[in-house]
CSV table of N, CA and C in Angstrom, one decimal:
chain,number,residue,atom,x,y,z
A,1,UNK,N,-214.6,-42.4,-59.7
A,1,UNK,CA,-213.6,-41.7,-60.6
A,1,UNK,C,-212.3,-41.6,-60.4
A,2,UNK,N,-211.2,-41.7,-60.7
A,2,UNK,CA,-209.8,-41.4,-60.4
A,2,UNK,C,-208.9,-40.3,-61.4
A,3,UNK,N,-209.0,-39.2,-60.4
A,3,UNK,CA,-208.4,-37.9,-61.2
A,3,UNK,C,-207.0,-37.5,-60.7
A,4,UNK,N,-206.3,-37.2,-61.3
A,4,UNK,CA,-204.7,-37.2,-61.5
A,4,UNK,C,-204.7,-35.8,-61.0
A,5,UNK,N,-204.5,-35.3,-60.0
A,5,UNK,CA,-203.5,-34.2,-59.9
A,5,UNK,C,-202.1,-33.3,-59.6
A,6,UNK,N,-201.6,-32.8,-60.6
A,6,UNK,CA,-200.3,-32.9,-60.8
A,6,UNK,C,-200.0,-31.2,-60.7
A,7,UNK,N,-199.2,-31.1,-59.1
A,7,UNK,CA,-198.9,-29.4,-59.1
A,7,UNK,C,-197.2,-29.2,-59.5
A,8,UNK,N,-197.3,-28.0,-60.1
A,8,UNK,CA,-195.8,-27.9,-60.6
A,8,UNK,C,-195.0,-27.2,-59.3
A,9,UNK,N,-193.6,-27.8,-59.1
A,9,UNK,CA,-193.1,-27.1,-57.9
A,9,UNK,C,-192.1,-26.2,-58.6
A,10,UNK,N,-192.1,-25.0,-58.5
A,10,UNK,CA,-191.1,-24.1,-58.5
A,10,UNK,C,-190.4,-23.8,-57.6
A,11,UNK,N,-188.9,-23.2,-58.5
A,11,UNK,CA,-187.6,-23.0,-57.6
A,11,UNK,C,-188.0,-22.0,-56.1
A,12,UNK,N,-187.1,-22.6,-55.1
A,12,UNK,CA,-187.3,-21.3,-53.8
A,12,UNK,C,-186.0,-20.4,-54.1
A,13,UNK,N,-186.7,-18.9,-54.1
A,13,UNK,CA,-185.8,-18.1,-54.5
A,13,UNK,C,-184.6,-17.8,-53.7
A,14,UNK,N,-183.8,-18.6,-53.6
A,14,UNK,CA,-182.5,-18.6,-52.7
A,14,UNK,C,-181.2,-17.2,-53.4
A,15,UNK,N,-181.2,-16.5,-52.6
A,15,UNK,CA,-180.1,-15.6,-52.8
A,15,UNK,C,-180.6,-14.9,-54.3
A,16,UNK,N,-181.5,-14.6,-54.6
A,16,UNK,CA,-182.3,-13.8,-55.6
A,16,UNK,C,-182.9,-12.5,-55.1
A,17,UNK,N,-182.3,-11.3,-55.2
A,17,UNK,CA,-182.5,-9.9,-55.2
A,17,UNK,C,-183.4,-9.4,-56.0
A,18,UNK,N,-183.7,-9.8,-56.9
A,18,UNK,CA,-184.5,-8.6,-57.7
A,18,UNK,C,-185.9,-9.2,-58.0
A,19,UNK,N,-187.1,-8.4,-58.2
A,19,UNK,CA,-188.1,-8.7,-58.4
A,19,UNK,C,-188.3,-9.3,-60.0
A,20,UNK,N,-187.7,-8.6,-60.4
A,20,UNK,CA,-187.7,-9.1,-62.3
A,20,UNK,C,-187.3,-10.2,-62.4
A,21,UNK,N,-186.0,-10.8,-61.4
A,21,UNK,CA,-185.4,-12.0,-61.4
A,21,UNK,C,-186.3,-13.1,-61.1
A,22,UNK,N,-187.1,-12.8,-60.4
A,22,UNK,CA,-188.3,-13.5,-59.3
A,22,UNK,C,-189.2,-14.1,-60.4
A,23,UNK,N,-190.0,-13.2,-61.2
A,23,UNK,CA,-191.2,-13.0,-62.4
A,23,UNK,C,-190.6,-13.5,-63.2
A,24,UNK,N,-189.1,-13.5,-63.9
A,24,UNK,CA,-188.7,-14.1,-64.8
A,24,UNK,C,-188.3,-16.0,-64.9
A,25,UNK,N,-187.6,-16.0,-63.7
A,25,UNK,CA,-187.4,-17.2,-63.4
A,25,UNK,C,-188.6,-18.2,-62.9
A,26,UNK,N,-189.8,-17.3,-62.2
A,26,UNK,CA,-191.1,-18.3,-61.9
A,26,UNK,C,-190.6,-19.1,-60.8
A,27,UNK,N,-190.0,-18.3,-60.2
A,27,UNK,CA,-189.7,-18.5,-59.0
A,27,UNK,C,-190.6,-18.1,-58.0
A,28,UNK,N,-191.1,-19.0,-56.5
A,28,UNK,CA,-192.3,-18.8,-55.5
A,28,UNK,C,-191.8,-17.1,-54.6
A,29,UNK,N,-193.2,-16.3,-54.8
A,29,UNK,CA,-192.9,-14.9,-53.8
A,29,UNK,C,-194.0,-15.0,-53.3
A,30,UNK,N,-194.0,-14.6,-52.0
A,30,UNK,CA,-194.6,-14.3,-51.0
A,30,UNK,C,-194.3,-12.6,-50.8
A,31,UNK,N,-195.6,-12.2,-50.8
A,31,UNK,CA,-195.7,-10.9,-50.2
A,31,UNK,C,-196.2,-10.5,-49.0
A,32,UNK,N,-195.4,-10.4,-48.2
A,32,UNK,CA,-195.7,-10.2,-46.5
A,32,UNK,C,-195.9,-8.7,-46.3
A,33,UNK,N,-196.3,-7.8,-46.8
A,33,UNK,CA,-196.7,-6.5,-46.3
A,33,UNK,C,-198.0,-6.5,-46.2
A,34,UNK,N,-198.2,-6.0,-44.8
A,34,UNK,CA,-199.7,-6.0,-43.9
A,34,UNK,C,-200.5,-5.0,-44.9
A,35,UNK,N,-201.9,-5.5,-45.4
A,35,UNK,CA,-202.8,-5.2,-46.1
A,35,UNK,C,-203.7,-3.8,-45.1
């Protein structure tokens, strides 16, 4: 069995200040707030 796994690379949000721009642009987002 030979399966090809392809992952989509998203851009890093360098200089992006607003959450809406992050979502609309498809950027990576890491929520670092403690649970």
